[in-house]
XYZ file of C-alpha atoms in Angstrom:
655
model
C -9.151 1.942 8.940
C -5.421 1.693 7.879
C -4.845 -1.313 5.927
C -3.221 -3.301 8.709
C -5.067 -3.038 10.877
C -7.107 -1.328 13.154
C -6.248 2.339 14.165
C -5.451 3.637 17.618
C -4.943 7.034 19.164
C -4.047 7.931 22.980
C -4.097 11.786 23.379
C -4.180 13.785 26.613
C -5.885 16.787 28.145
C -5.774 19.828 28.735
C -2.235 20.885 29.894
C 0.369 23.034 29.009
C 3.843 21.561 28.563
C 7.125 22.473 26.727
C 7.553 19.626 24.651
C 10.951 18.905 22.765
C 12.251 18.927 18.419
C 10.087 16.281 16.634
C 12.709 14.165 14.936
C 10.340 11.105 12.999
C 9.827 10.656 9.326
C 9.375 14.063 7.192
C 7.312 17.326 8.023
C 4.680 18.132 5.662
C 6.211 21.491 4.752
C 9.124 20.378 2.704
C 8.445 16.867 1.744
C 12.146 15.465 2.667
C 12.380 12.109 1.417
C 14.841 9.767 3.785
C 16.402 12.752 5.824
C 15.351 13.493 9.448
C 12.994 15.857 9.652
C 13.365 19.606 10.937
C 12.662 21.043 14.286
C 9.534 23.015 13.685
C 8.303 26.193 15.537
C 5.393 26.179 16.663
C 3.148 27.204 20.268
C 3.817 25.459 23.329
C 1.526 22.605 23.214
C -0.582 21.056 25.651
C 0.306 17.465 26.171
C -2.301 15.558 24.258
C -1.828 12.405 22.567
C -3.815 10.164 20.932
C -2.413 7.106 19.385
C -4.148 5.954 15.969
C -3.666 2.272 16.417
C 1.516 -3.895 -5.387
C 11.452 -17.597 -29.615
C 14.157 -19.448 -27.587
C 13.751 -20.533 -24.509
C 13.380 -17.780 -21.556
C 17.335 -17.357 -19.773
C 16.977 -18.743 -16.148
C 16.045 -15.982 -13.541
C 18.389 -15.592 -10.437
C 15.390 -17.415 -8.340
C 14.490 -15.072 -5.755
C 16.121 -14.401 -2.255
C 14.432 -15.407 0.538
C 16.963 -15.280 3.649
C 15.808 -15.595 6.780
C 17.367 -13.165 8.846
C 15.096 -9.510 8.943
C 16.969 -6.717 6.908
C 18.558 -4.099 9.579
C 15.953 -1.522 10.184
C 17.359 2.295 9.258
C 13.828 3.578 10.701
C 13.504 4.542 14.838
C 11.707 2.538 16.924
C 9.391 4.259 19.130
C 9.910 4.239 22.648
C 8.269 2.151 25.542
C 5.688 4.365 27.418
C 1.961 3.336 28.623
C -1.127 5.439 30.045
C -4.330 5.690 31.395
C -7.673 6.086 29.552
C -9.995 8.676 30.148
C -12.015 5.975 32.051
C -9.267 4.515 33.884
C -7.422 1.592 32.168
C -4.078 1.290 31.753
C -2.996 0.910 28.152
C 0.850 0.784 26.881
C 2.118 0.728 23.515
C 3.384 -2.766 23.752
C 0.423 -4.375 23.764
C -0.646 -2.553 20.383
C 2.422 -4.372 18.512
C 1.323 -6.757 15.746
C -0.670 -3.787 14.018
C -0.136 -0.568 12.431
C -0.100 2.368 15.064
C -1.206 6.059 14.746
C -0.081 8.478 16.748
C -1.966 11.842 17.369
C -0.228 14.563 19.595
C -2.551 17.690 19.962
C -3.781 20.904 22.840
C -6.984 21.205 22.416
C -6.702 25.020 22.581
C -4.746 25.107 19.099
C -7.238 26.401 16.135
C -5.920 23.301 13.968
C -6.542 19.928 16.285
C -10.068 20.409 15.798
C -9.307 20.701 12.040
C -6.963 17.520 12.168
C -9.166 15.542 14.197
C -12.257 16.190 12.092
C -10.233 15.056 8.927
C -9.845 11.123 11.213
C -13.292 10.934 12.229
C -13.497 7.218 10.924
C -10.424 5.930 13.410
C -11.830 5.023 16.817
C -9.396 5.204 19.679
C -8.912 5.340 23.395
C -7.911 8.780 24.914
C -5.126 8.966 27.274
C -4.314 11.632 29.124
C -0.007 13.246 28.781
C -0.508 15.599 31.854
C 3.593 15.849 32.325
C 4.467 15.752 28.736
C 6.534 12.636 28.904
C 5.295 10.686 26.174
C 5.712 13.815 23.829
C 9.198 14.123 25.268
C 9.700 10.374 24.717
C 9.222 10.995 20.820
C 11.441 14.409 20.737
C 8.140 17.206 19.916
C 8.109 20.589 20.180
C 4.579 21.193 18.467
C 1.067 21.574 19.931
C 0.189 18.710 16.811
C 1.620 16.011 15.740
C 1.144 12.838 13.593
C 3.469 9.624 14.083
C 2.670 6.469 12.188
C 4.568 3.564 13.066
C 4.180 -0.100 11.923
C 3.263 -4.036 13.154
C 6.149 -3.976 14.847
C 6.760 -0.693 16.266
C 8.725 1.106 13.965
C 8.454 5.227 12.971
C 6.977 4.435 8.927
C 6.096 8.871 9.040
C 5.750 11.769 11.145
C 3.702 15.210 10.323
C 3.885 18.257 11.903
C 2.365 20.755 10.310
C -1.263 21.269 8.467
C -2.902 23.773 6.218
C -5.325 26.052 8.394
C -5.682 28.900 5.843
C -7.392 26.785 2.524
C -11.247 26.552 1.835
C -10.900 22.517 2.402
C -8.168 22.179 4.770
C -10.028 19.135 6.212
C -9.852 17.329 3.236
C -6.424 18.159 2.415
C -5.195 16.631 5.919
C -7.202 13.639 5.501
C -4.878 12.763 1.938
C -2.330 13.270 3.956
C -3.235 10.752 6.122
C -4.535 8.366 3.654
C -1.353 8.964 1.723
C 0.913 8.071 4.558
C -1.077 5.200 5.420
C -1.284 3.825 2.268
C -5.309 3.667 2.130
C -6.857 5.188 -0.936
C -6.787 8.962 -1.392
C -10.262 10.839 -1.931
C -11.358 11.239 -5.637
C -9.104 13.966 -7.083
C -9.492 15.589 -10.401
C -6.242 16.274 -11.264
C -4.577 12.972 -10.817
C -3.788 10.664 -14.262
C -5.696 7.861 -13.579
C -5.390 3.995 -15.481
C -4.478 5.947 -18.588
C -6.919 8.919 -18.542
C -5.631 12.201 -18.480
C -7.819 14.767 -16.358
C -8.247 18.357 -17.657
C -5.903 20.725 -15.787
C -7.991 22.636 -13.595
C -8.031 26.541 -15.344
C -6.336 29.158 -12.880
C -4.987 33.092 -13.360
C -2.611 34.821 -10.778
C -0.208 37.796 -11.016
C 3.230 37.250 -11.498
C 5.640 38.623 -9.104
C 7.556 41.691 -10.140
C 5.777 41.669 -13.504
C 2.540 44.250 -14.724
C 1.410 40.714 -17.070
C -0.719 37.814 -15.188
C -0.450 33.843 -16.011
C -3.705 32.201 -17.067
C -3.439 28.450 -17.761
C -5.715 28.238 -20.329
C -4.120 30.660 -22.668
C -1.210 28.113 -22.764
C -3.228 25.606 -25.335
C -0.816 24.466 -27.598
C 1.760 24.035 -25.954
C 3.065 21.644 -22.483
C 2.847 23.628 -19.237
C 4.995 22.798 -16.053
C 2.972 23.855 -12.967
C 5.237 23.882 -9.713
C 3.913 24.359 -5.846
C 6.801 25.261 -3.504
C 8.214 27.108 -0.892
C 10.808 29.529 -1.295
C 13.229 27.906 1.522
C 13.058 24.337 1.008
C 15.795 22.231 -0.198
C 14.202 19.563 -2.064
C 11.925 21.995 -3.661
C 15.243 23.835 -4.671
C 16.689 20.635 -6.081
C 13.861 20.181 -8.084
C 13.960 23.618 -9.679
C 17.449 23.438 -10.578
C 16.747 20.098 -12.053
C 13.594 21.348 -14.371
C 16.266 24.505 -15.085
C 18.415 22.142 -16.475
C 16.252 19.871 -18.208
C 13.998 22.940 -20.342
C 17.825 24.435 -21.048
C 18.695 21.050 -22.912
C 15.302 20.866 -24.904
C 15.376 22.734 -28.463
C 13.589 26.085 -27.665
C 10.952 25.360 -29.851
C 9.873 22.183 -27.442
C 10.305 23.783 -24.594
C 7.194 23.911 -22.160
C 6.187 26.820 -20.477
C 6.624 26.824 -16.408
C 5.121 28.523 -13.760
C 5.662 28.421 -10.587
C 2.825 29.246 -7.030
C 4.543 29.861 -3.605
C 3.087 28.941 -0.621
C 3.545 31.134 1.574
C 3.051 34.346 -0.353
C 5.962 36.534 0.949
C 6.997 38.731 -1.819
C 10.233 39.621 -0.435
C 11.440 37.032 0.987
C 10.513 34.554 -2.268
C 12.078 37.201 -4.814
C 15.235 37.650 -2.664
C 15.672 33.433 -2.331
C 14.910 33.179 -5.379
C 17.284 34.849 -7.148
C 20.465 33.920 -4.365
C 20.481 30.380 -5.645
C 20.082 32.103 -9.532
C 16.199 30.032 -9.828
C 14.561 33.158 -10.770
C 13.968 31.667 -14.636
C 10.219 31.002 -14.041
C 7.232 33.633 -13.292
C 6.051 32.867 -10.219
C 2.607 33.927 -8.419
C 0.482 33.233 -5.228
C -1.847 30.791 -3.944
C -3.399 33.422 -1.213
C -6.834 31.932 -0.474
C -5.744 28.344 -1.430
C -7.870 27.913 -4.178
C -5.411 26.924 -6.808
C -3.866 24.003 -4.298
C -7.606 22.697 -3.851
C -8.291 22.459 -7.134
C -5.244 20.585 -7.920
C -5.125 18.344 -4.851
C -2.181 20.028 -3.248
C -1.955 18.338 -0.011
C 0.385 20.208 1.693
C 3.562 18.529 0.817
C 6.380 20.329 -1.543
C 7.555 20.341 -4.508
C 4.367 19.257 -6.000
C 4.443 19.588 -9.523
C 2.371 18.619 -12.525
C 3.030 18.392 -15.868
C 0.311 19.494 -18.253
C 0.249 18.836 -22.075
C -0.846 20.195 -24.822
C -4.175 19.550 -24.870
C -4.587 21.152 -21.517
C -4.725 17.795 -19.736
C -2.562 16.525 -16.527
C -0.339 13.937 -17.879
C 2.150 13.694 -14.719
C 1.985 14.204 -10.847
C 5.486 14.347 -9.487
C 5.041 15.011 -5.632
C 7.778 15.634 -3.277
C 11.685 15.298 -5.484
C 14.034 12.540 -4.603
C 16.742 13.665 -7.458
C 18.207 10.332 -8.189
C 14.886 8.406 -9.785
C 12.768 11.922 -10.799
C 15.419 14.250 -12.328
C 15.746 11.782 -15.469
C 12.269 11.154 -15.062
C 11.550 14.470 -15.866
C 13.821 15.008 -18.515
C 12.211 11.923 -20.270
C 8.848 13.349 -19.615
C 9.520 16.714 -20.568
C 10.894 15.592 -24.198
C 7.861 13.748 -24.469
C 5.324 15.800 -23.720
C 7.047 19.065 -25.878
C 7.115 16.526 -28.777
C 11.591 15.899 -28.539
C 13.253 12.876 -28.895
C 12.982 11.376 -25.927
C 16.639 10.512 -23.744
C 16.980 6.962 -23.015
C 18.051 7.698 -19.218
C 17.884 4.356 -17.683
C 19.792 3.155 -14.745
C 22.858 1.604 -16.108
C 23.479 -0.129 -12.947
C 20.197 -0.729 -11.371
C 16.378 -0.969 -12.028
C 14.491 2.026 -13.400
C 10.974 1.238 -12.261
C 8.419 1.912 -14.152
C 7.489 5.517 -14.308
C 10.995 5.584 -16.729
C 9.928 2.601 -19.057
C 6.061 4.714 -19.202
C 7.209 7.370 -20.685
C 7.222 5.229 -23.826
C 5.401 2.855 -23.446
C 2.143 4.437 -22.182
C -0.353 2.034 -23.434
C 1.646 -0.966 -21.824
C 1.740 1.118 -18.620
C -1.974 1.559 -18.541
C -2.716 -1.620 -18.434
C 0.027 -2.868 -15.914
C -2.534 -0.133 -14.127
C -5.171 -2.777 -14.362
C -3.352 -5.690 -12.769
C -2.700 -6.636 -8.929
C 1.051 -6.421 -9.936
C 0.113 -2.845 -9.514
C -0.629 -3.055 -6.631
C 1.924 -6.187 -4.689
C 3.127 -4.047 -2.190
C -0.234 -2.778 -0.364
C -1.129 -6.680 -0.268
C 2.337 -6.425 2.255
C 0.593 -3.483 4.078
C -2.299 -4.864 4.501
C -1.044 -7.985 5.953
C 2.173 -6.287 8.033
C 4.742 -7.592 6.185
C 6.391 -5.176 5.197
C 9.428 -6.053 6.443
C 9.307 -9.498 5.950
C 12.214 -10.881 3.613
C 10.534 -13.321 2.183
C 7.479 -12.182 1.621
C 9.087 -8.833 -0.198
C 11.096 -10.535 -2.244
C 7.925 -11.210 -4.757
C 6.359 -7.978 -4.495
C 9.190 -5.707 -5.585
C 11.533 -4.896 -8.631
C 15.206 -5.842 -8.023
C 14.947 -7.310 -4.614
C 18.586 -7.922 -3.282
C 20.086 -7.254 -6.329
C 22.684 -4.435 -7.137
C 19.972 -0.758 -7.647
C 17.092 -3.033 -6.757
C 14.899 -2.326 -4.082
C 15.724 -0.865 -0.615
C 12.855 -0.773 1.508
C 11.524 3.257 1.889
C 14.029 4.596 -0.330
C 13.308 3.027 -3.621
C 9.201 3.715 -3.877
C 9.628 2.997 -7.538
C 10.302 -0.544 -7.520
C 7.487 -1.628 -5.135
C 5.291 -3.769 -7.088
C 5.520 -6.406 -9.055
C 6.758 -4.496 -12.326
C 7.893 -3.904 -15.927
C 11.576 -4.880 -15.322
C 10.415 -8.087 -13.012
C 9.107 -9.625 -15.987
C 10.958 -7.675 -18.448
C 14.531 -7.743 -17.475
C 16.323 -5.000 -15.274
C 16.301 -1.838 -17.847
C 14.322 -4.184 -20.052
C 14.826 -4.634 -24.248
C 17.581 -1.993 -23.558
C 19.608 -3.105 -21.392
C 18.707 -6.866 -21.103
C 17.610 -7.903 -24.988
C 18.526 -11.075 -24.146
C 16.008 -11.403 -21.172
C 13.080 -10.401 -23.636
C 13.149 -12.643 -26.088
C 10.459 -14.730 -24.503
C 7.202 -16.350 -25.785
C 6.821 -18.302 -22.895
C 7.006 -16.345 -18.982
C 6.578 -19.864 -17.775
C 9.818 -20.533 -15.669
C 9.946 -16.588 -14.573
C 6.539 -16.212 -12.807
C 6.977 -19.300 -10.935
C 9.996 -17.944 -8.821
C 7.238 -16.629 -6.733
C 4.058 -18.204 -7.911
C 5.238 -21.657 -6.871
C 3.466 -24.196 -4.774
C 3.925 -22.913 -1.584
C 2.313 -19.251 -2.643
C -0.071 -19.375 -5.271
C -2.003 -22.390 -5.010
C -3.897 -22.915 -8.133
C -1.466 -21.326 -10.182
C -1.571 -22.139 -13.453
C 0.510 -19.719 -16.277
C -2.404 -20.167 -19.501
C -5.406 -18.972 -17.194
C -3.252 -16.272 -15.352
C -1.539 -14.853 -18.310
C -4.828 -12.973 -19.741
C -5.094 -11.502 -15.808
C -1.799 -9.646 -16.805
C -1.055 -9.331 -20.612
C -0.490 -6.036 -22.176
C -2.211 -7.827 -25.452
C -5.510 -8.952 -23.392
C -6.204 -5.684 -21.962
C -5.252 -3.198 -24.035
C -9.184 -2.976 -25.224
C -9.908 -1.809 -21.744
C -7.810 1.551 -22.309
C -10.667 2.720 -24.360
C -13.505 2.588 -21.647
C -14.400 4.999 -19.614
C -12.746 6.113 -16.025
C -15.562 4.243 -14.130
C -15.439 1.490 -16.089
C -11.645 0.813 -15.833
C -12.563 1.392 -11.961
C -14.966 -1.520 -12.025
C -12.605 -3.531 -13.560
C -9.802 -3.252 -11.438
C -11.845 -3.296 -8.194
C -13.491 -6.875 -9.710
C -9.531 -8.359 -9.818
C -8.917 -7.045 -6.471
C -11.665 -9.647 -5.497
C -10.291 -12.157 -3.677
C -9.998 -15.470 -5.235
C -12.740 -17.859 -4.584
C -12.026 -20.696 -6.629
C -8.760 -22.089 -5.008
C -9.580 -25.642 -4.224
C -10.817 -28.749 -6.769
C -14.189 -28.966 -6.776
C -13.912 -31.469 -9.949
C -13.860 -34.463 -7.028
C -16.668 -35.921 -4.997
C -16.945 -34.855 -1.024
C -17.034 -37.780 1.072
C -17.182 -36.526 4.643
C -14.410 -36.426 7.655
C -15.251 -39.475 8.993
C -13.660 -40.921 5.331
C -10.688 -39.749 6.388
C -10.251 -40.889 9.869
C -9.166 -44.100 9.413
C -6.409 -42.851 7.722
C -5.859 -39.678 9.572
C -6.639 -40.896 13.343
C -3.993 -38.111 15.004
C -5.312 -35.417 12.633
C -9.173 -35.955 12.853
C -8.824 -35.875 16.555
C -7.093 -32.238 17.151
C -9.917 -31.366 14.260
C -13.106 -33.430 16.244
C -11.665 -31.032 19.562
C -12.100 -27.686 17.247
C -14.253 -24.902 16.578
C -14.592 -25.825 12.937
C -16.041 -29.638 14.263
C -18.692 -27.638 16.085
C -19.608 -25.867 13.516
C -23.399 -26.431 13.049
C -24.471 -26.460 16.802
C -22.953 -22.957 16.671
C -25.800 -22.192 13.898
C -28.757 -24.774 15.860
C -27.563 -22.317 19.445
C -28.596 -19.336 17.278
C -31.697 -20.300 15.580
C -29.967 -20.342 12.192
C -29.856 -23.636 11.249
C -32.288 -22.707 8.441
C -30.442 -20.222 7.113
C -29.513 -20.487 3.981
C -26.301 -17.594 4.081
C -25.098 -19.015 7.345
C -25.232 -22.808 6.318
C -22.658 -22.322 3.678
C -20.033 -21.651 5.300
C -21.243 -23.431 8.482
C -21.423 -26.959 6.790
C -18.876 -29.370 4.295
C -19.604 -28.928 0.053
C -22.427 -26.648 0.918
C -24.250 -27.898 -2.523
C -21.285 -29.970 -4.138
C -21.678 -33.908 -5.024
C -21.555 -35.159 -2.413
C -21.468 -32.037 -0.057
C -24.210 -30.547 2.636
C -27.245 -30.470 0.207
C -28.839 -26.849 -0.392
C -32.295 -27.243 1.730
C -31.087 -30.059 3.831
C -31.289 -29.909 7.412
C -27.813 -29.917 9.924
C -29.538 -32.734 11.941
C -29.739 -35.207 9.131
C -26.333 -34.675 7.806
C -24.413 -34.477 10.429
C -21.012 -35.647 8.983
C -21.618 -32.467 6.413
C -23.032 -30.425 8.985
C -19.996 -29.065 10.061
C -16.590 -27.360 8.709
C -14.651 -30.437 8.035
C -11.394 -31.605 6.509
C -12.719 -31.129 2.815
C -13.475 -27.730 3.332
C -9.605 -26.527 3.794
C -8.345 -29.437 2.005
C -10.628 -29.795 -1.320
C -13.230 -33.086 -2.273
C -11.289 -36.212 -1.256
C -13.317 -38.041 -3.323
C -10.276 -38.926 -5.486
C -8.116 -39.665 -2.656
C -9.332 -42.524 -0.643
C -9.643 -45.060 -3.409
C -7.364 -47.652 -2.850
C -5.537 -47.742 -6.054
C -5.918 -43.888 -6.313
C -2.502 -41.135 -5.950
C -2.749 -39.823 -2.490
C -0.310 -36.824 -3.116
C -1.639 -34.130 -5.148
C -5.268 -35.546 -5.418
C -5.692 -33.335 -2.493
C -4.650 -30.157 -1.240
C -1.967 -30.567 1.395
C -1.681 -26.828 3.578
C 1.510 -27.585 5.918
C 4.063 -26.092 3.323
C 1.645 -23.585 2.421
C 2.223 -19.796 2.867
C -0.030 -18.539 5.665
C -0.835 -15.010 4.160
C -0.718 -15.910 0.255
C -2.692 -19.567 0.214
C -4.114 -20.469 3.452
C -5.528 -17.118 4.253
C -7.247 -16.851 0.693
C -8.680 -20.398 2.043
C -10.199 -18.993 5.374
C -11.047 -15.995 3.729
C -14.103 -17.447 1.655
C -16.140 -17.419 4.959
C -13.910 -15.501 7.349
C -14.429 -11.509 5.285
C -14.873 -8.300 6.566
C -18.580 -8.749 6.714
C -19.061 -12.164 9.521
C -15.189 -12.399 10.832
C -13.869 -8.263 10.431
C -9.698 -8.533 11.645
C -9.418 -12.111 10.950
C -6.771 -11.580 7.987
C -5.052 -9.268 10.972
C -5.175 -12.972 13.139
C -4.148 -15.001 10.972
C -1.563 -16.772 11.677
C -2.340 -17.072 15.545
C -5.786 -18.440 14.138
C -4.063 -20.596 12.031
C -2.144 -22.064 14.764
C -4.943 -22.547 16.888
C -6.470 -25.070 14.145
C -2.732 -25.925 13.215
C -2.639 -30.813 12.775
C -0.418 -31.902 10.116
C 1.545 -34.532 11.657
C 3.331 -35.980 8.248
C 5.593 -33.493 6.307
C 4.251 -32.590 3.076
C 4.669 -34.696 0.029
C 5.998 -37.422 1.904
C 4.097 -38.790 3.947
C 7.344 -39.073 6.571
C 5.741 -38.674 9.880
C 7.155 -35.195 11.257
C 8.959 -34.894 15.013
C 6.167 -35.606 17.568
C 5.329 -32.656 19.655
C 3.427 -32.082 22.866
C 0.188 -30.809 20.286
C 0.224 -34.608 18.520
C 1.446 -36.310 21.650
C -1.587 -35.124 23.731
C -3.724 -36.000 21.471
């Protein structure tokens, strides 16, 4: 299931209509980032549509800008459309906004339709008919099978118009294509470097075009190898190969890697002519006629797809697609490192270079960073549908709103909280004063502030992201690393303080009468009653979330009966604000003795508190509706941290 919401799919049935050009996102045959996809040839499609719904005090760091205005969207918005499902229920695209959307157009008579449909077997979806191909024409399609993705605001984020159909495991390939586009964890691959571990490259043998000699990968041991899967008509492949040619020629001959190309169509004469025409026939080329090599390396259809293999036969790096501005210098650095040559310092002088560039020389630091939540910070935005919220994005990427910094889909290498976030642009190489730091507190708090990071303590958070504190993990087996990463990804369960004593919601009433009355009418105040109605009032697992302070000092006692503890036997004030024992005393400070939530970020803080009970097991989908849910429970009547009354509004006046 996509992390931004449940996918919906709206297909149609068996009618023949011509559909015009596919103009959205990237077509898979040639991976073209940031460019309109070319029109793809295909059979006349039936109009079938499926909509699948990371020493001295530190210099001051410029505070992250959080502009109120939304950035101008470059993506194409989905057109408004509607249709009837197979059970005659009307559904429109406007009803689906707020969650990510996946649209699958297909002709069930076309061979690939069944393969592609099978690849997304885990998705639940309604089906609508498009008998006149009206929806397909609105989106400008001319292929019989296509998948289009849109974000929660209805803007197109990716498109697929070509799918493999002649390989040994096309279903798996297509599923991984979808997972990559949806930012879901891809299926396990044996050919992807992971958490500092280099897997052994699958061996293969092929015949070489225009040569009596063959090529065997295992025979290259002792020398690094650069393997590229390409399409001879793909412009991005041409750019990649031209960059490879230059990089190899600049290296000392003794340090140069062996290079082998695998062309994915197998059209011998056309490949020979095109490479010669472009002066790119500088490396041996072979073909993967049965798709077994692509399957072994997990090549999911997009090209160019490049693997850098070290002298021990292990995959050191994988470059999927090609962005010349970032990939060309990165390739030169990696090849030099693999070949034992001096690594050129090819950082961007007027911008941010990204984590991969730092990781070429700082391998262990990069590997330990991959074990942190910083490395998955952008995925959090995807999960909560906040990838276009400037306030959120500013703290989940590198160099937001700065020269040469993050610019949306054009700069995927700057997603997540990266090296340059903490060490400055280019680290010590370009920002030497920035990295003379022993205490990073002033940098951390630009994002880990009171609004977005409840309970942040530098001393306790540092070990979670410290390279030195995590270096020992690098020696562990890959499975152990995966386990550690999974555990670190769990939602924090100790956000609220526990030292004070639970006093019950009735103790809050005298000072917070208005808030109390609003809460008293809410479902939280009847949480215990809901258990009684279900006959679950004795279930200790249920009581933990339907009572206040379960098992804590002064809270609902384990083994107690709901009827005997009416005040604690419901989700009360302290379930969300923390124990009030230190708050209600006459001589105790009122501010700071309990957690105020009116000034906290819904997704960063309040969702974390709510999520301890409203989790996937008990309230699936809650995180996608958190803002609406919070609004239903909102009852603050004073400005946070001041005690000053807020301006009256209808909700409070009517209480």
